[in-house]
XYZ file of C-alpha atoms in Angstrom:
157
model
C 4.092 -15.235 -20.694
C 3.495 -12.545 -17.900
C 2.310 -9.272 -19.053
C 3.085 -7.214 -15.874
C 6.667 -7.333 -14.409
C 8.091 -5.517 -11.231
C 10.189 -2.543 -12.043
C 12.597 -3.499 -9.122
C 12.876 -5.723 -6.081
C 13.632 -3.950 -2.703
C 14.733 -4.695 0.681
C 12.993 -2.444 3.406
C 13.931 -2.058 7.022
C 11.059 -1.997 9.418
C 8.733 0.799 9.294
C 5.896 2.508 11.067
C 2.791 4.443 10.014
C 0.068 6.354 11.243
C -3.201 7.100 9.698
C -6.763 5.823 9.538
C -7.632 2.130 9.322
C -10.803 0.268 8.554
C -11.875 -3.371 7.892
C -13.265 -4.157 4.372
C -15.056 -7.018 2.609
C -15.399 -7.599 -1.230
C -18.712 -5.998 -1.028
C -17.503 -2.765 0.929
C -13.970 -2.239 -0.453
C -15.398 0.296 -2.943
C -15.693 2.451 0.184
C -11.799 2.828 0.586
C -11.624 6.147 -1.166
C -14.003 7.623 1.407
C -11.242 6.714 4.064
C -8.872 8.772 1.940
C -11.315 11.597 2.128
C -11.276 11.482 5.845
C -7.396 11.436 6.186
C -6.330 13.893 3.482
C -7.560 16.956 5.506
C -5.439 15.772 8.494
C -2.320 14.541 6.632
C -0.007 17.623 7.577
C -0.985 17.353 11.152
C 0.739 14.029 11.637
C 3.879 14.743 13.575
C 7.097 13.002 12.818
C 6.357 12.396 9.177
C 9.324 10.364 7.795
C 8.969 11.262 3.931
C 6.693 12.981 1.488
C 4.856 9.968 0.295
C 1.360 8.647 1.277
C 0.406 4.889 1.765
C -2.217 2.660 1.325
C -1.334 -0.364 3.500
C -3.128 -3.679 3.208
C -3.057 -6.245 5.858
C -4.918 -9.306 6.643
C -6.544 -9.950 3.208
C -7.859 -13.198 2.207
C -9.315 -14.884 -0.974
C -12.641 -13.722 -0.322
C -11.725 -9.994 -0.391
C -11.804 -9.140 3.235
C -8.915 -7.062 4.404
C -7.835 -4.238 6.684
C -6.869 -1.194 4.784
C -5.045 1.870 6.244
C -4.490 5.178 4.408
C -1.452 6.931 6.276
C 2.132 8.357 6.261
C 5.357 6.849 7.488
C 6.535 8.151 10.789
C 9.698 8.081 12.551
C 8.569 7.578 16.025
C 5.024 6.418 17.166
C 5.464 8.035 20.581
C 4.798 11.622 18.916
C 1.682 10.236 17.185
C -1.704 11.404 18.889
C -3.916 8.663 19.744
C -6.677 9.577 17.273
C -4.427 7.804 14.654
C -4.377 4.235 13.962
C -0.862 2.777 13.785
C 0.924 0.077 11.787
C 4.159 -1.509 12.243
C 5.928 -3.269 9.173
C 8.681 -5.791 9.776
C 11.802 -5.788 7.652
C 10.510 -7.306 4.200
C 11.628 -7.978 0.556
C 9.324 -6.573 -1.981
C 8.495 -6.592 -5.948
C 7.727 -3.061 -6.751
C 5.317 -2.358 -9.620
C 4.401 0.789 -11.285
C 0.681 1.622 -11.809
C -0.130 3.030 -15.218
C -2.326 6.268 -15.312
C -6.020 6.010 -15.589
C -9.017 5.563 -13.201
C -9.289 2.007 -13.180
C -5.503 1.254 -13.289
C -4.737 0.494 -9.702
C -7.413 -2.371 -9.230
C -6.441 -3.660 -12.715
C -2.820 -3.802 -11.609
C -3.341 -5.701 -8.361
C -5.503 -8.266 -10.157
C -2.689 -8.737 -12.875
C -0.199 -8.990 -9.984
C -2.112 -11.901 -8.193
C -3.667 -13.576 -11.243
C -0.831 -13.131 -13.935
C 2.521 -12.349 -12.510
C 2.710 -14.180 -9.043
C 1.682 -17.558 -10.356
C 3.878 -17.358 -13.417
C 7.007 -15.610 -11.520
C 8.488 -18.331 -9.683
C 8.036 -16.214 -6.616
C 6.114 -16.638 -3.271
C 4.003 -14.312 -1.423
C 5.577 -13.485 1.736
C 1.981 -13.305 3.608
C 3.087 -9.789 4.961
C 1.288 -6.589 4.440
C 1.532 -4.969 1.258
C 1.026 -1.356 0.285
C 0.563 1.292 -2.335
C 3.018 4.301 -2.296
C 1.549 7.457 -3.635
C 3.945 10.310 -4.831
C 4.150 13.790 -2.958
C 2.278 15.259 -5.925
C -0.457 12.693 -6.264
C -3.921 14.200 -6.402
C -6.629 11.661 -5.553
C -9.270 13.824 -7.346
C -7.648 14.059 -10.637
C -5.636 10.832 -10.611
C -2.286 12.579 -11.285
C 1.047 11.716 -9.709
C 2.413 8.219 -9.523
C 1.400 5.209 -7.669
C 3.710 2.030 -7.003
C 2.349 -1.270 -5.570
C 4.952 -2.947 -3.129
C 4.010 -6.677 -2.696
C 5.976 -8.550 0.068
C 7.647 -11.711 -1.441
C 9.994 -14.219 -0.133
C 13.568 -13.564 -0.863
C 15.428 -16.135 -2.897
């Protein structure tokens, strides 16, 4: 029996993002909060912001823990985004959406539960597309207040 369940399933259109992107390994992914620290002072300067959320986008992950991580915001048009920002385009996708409970270790524990518990027991299949964390407008990375959702790309039934 699975202890974690999606709160909903959603189909999203293609989306574009601007922010800062770095490559991490299992040994360096603890440095991801530093990337957030670099981006947060510039978040309000990103032109053409499409919503009030912030995103942690994960692409190219493998079983060894290597991944590309981008912290950013969704934008309407990449043409207005300065070249100093990295860019990511997500294709239309079907997602299982999970709420992350409050607490300092809740995010990594939720990711682990999704991959080790929910996915193998769900009858669903990972779509092999980028996944993301969506942070509410009131999210405060220092205190951990606000809400976080994990959006896992899955194949549609």
